[in-house]
């Protein structure tokens, strides 16, 4: 009887271990599931919606505004003045205090040489700040693109990991049912029945962890795209 029990237990363990291994070999890899088109859409969506990208765009826009302001500020060193005097006959007399003898409109221009000479450096500095802002944005785009790719690959890995875990769970369930039936017929020992139960529980916990990993990977990817993956076509 003991030999019969051992033979049945070994057969059930063989079916649990060997059969899933064969099915795993027949499964497609991550490269088969990878979609370059969808990945590019993910990257484009992240660049459009991720808040830090909007921050980088605002910095570039602010730097462009500074350049425009620096160019307009060329007029600051120049000041325009004008006065008007009456053409009435009574006003044609010379003002002894101011020595004004000209009637009508009078215009004048004042120039601040120091401020005028400083303007080229201000414009150049503003342009350099614009370049820095643009370079920082380009650098962040590269970082964001790499992060989207990494999270997409982790998402595919987590998604693919559920399939073999589910197969193991099904095999463990089938094996437990067989061992339980055999135990009821006194064909296997309590120790063998407990071992089958333990293997089923471990497989169940593993599939739960695989599902959590998948949901976490999906959430991490959607953190960058802002939109749900189902909304990205």
Phi, psi and omega in degrees: 000319180299318180296323180294319178297315181296320180295319179294318181294317179297320179296317179295320178294324178296316179295326182288323186268313188285316184298314177299326180297320179294320180292328178295322181294333182275351182283154178282152179273181181294325180299330179288334181267344185291130178244110180295323179297313180293324178298316178297325177293323177297316180296315180297320179294320178296318179294335182273327190247336186295131185304322181293332175292318178297325177295317178296320178296323179293323178295319178295316179297320178296320179294322176297321178296321178296321178296314179298320178294323179293324178291319179292331184293357174302335182279348183298320180291347181260131176234133182254136179227150174208150176227158178230142179236147183290147178265008181294151184299325182292341182265004181281356178287149181286131175280114185296326184289311185261349181061028179282126178235359183256132177260167178091208183269142177230129182245150177213151179233130177245139183237134174260100186301318182298315179293323180295318181290337181277345185296317180304320180291326178294318178295317180297319179297319179296321178294322179293322177296325177294317178299318180299316179298320179291319178295319178298321179293317179297319179296319180292326176301318179296317179296317180295318180299317179295321181291322177297316179299315181299315182289329177292319178296318177296325177296315178296320179299314180295323179294316181289333183290338181292324185298306179294325178297321178293322177296319178296320179296316179297318179294321179294322178295314179297318180295320179296320178297319179294315181293322179297316178297318179293325179294322178295334178267006180063030179268343176228161182276168177296323179298319179291323177295318178296324179296319179294322178295318179297319180295323177294315180299320178296319178294323179294316178296322180296320180290325176296317179294323178296321179292320177296318178298322179294313180296322179293319178295321178295316179295322179295322179289319180290341175297325181277322182279342182071317178278155173292149180299328180293339181273349181264111183257000000 
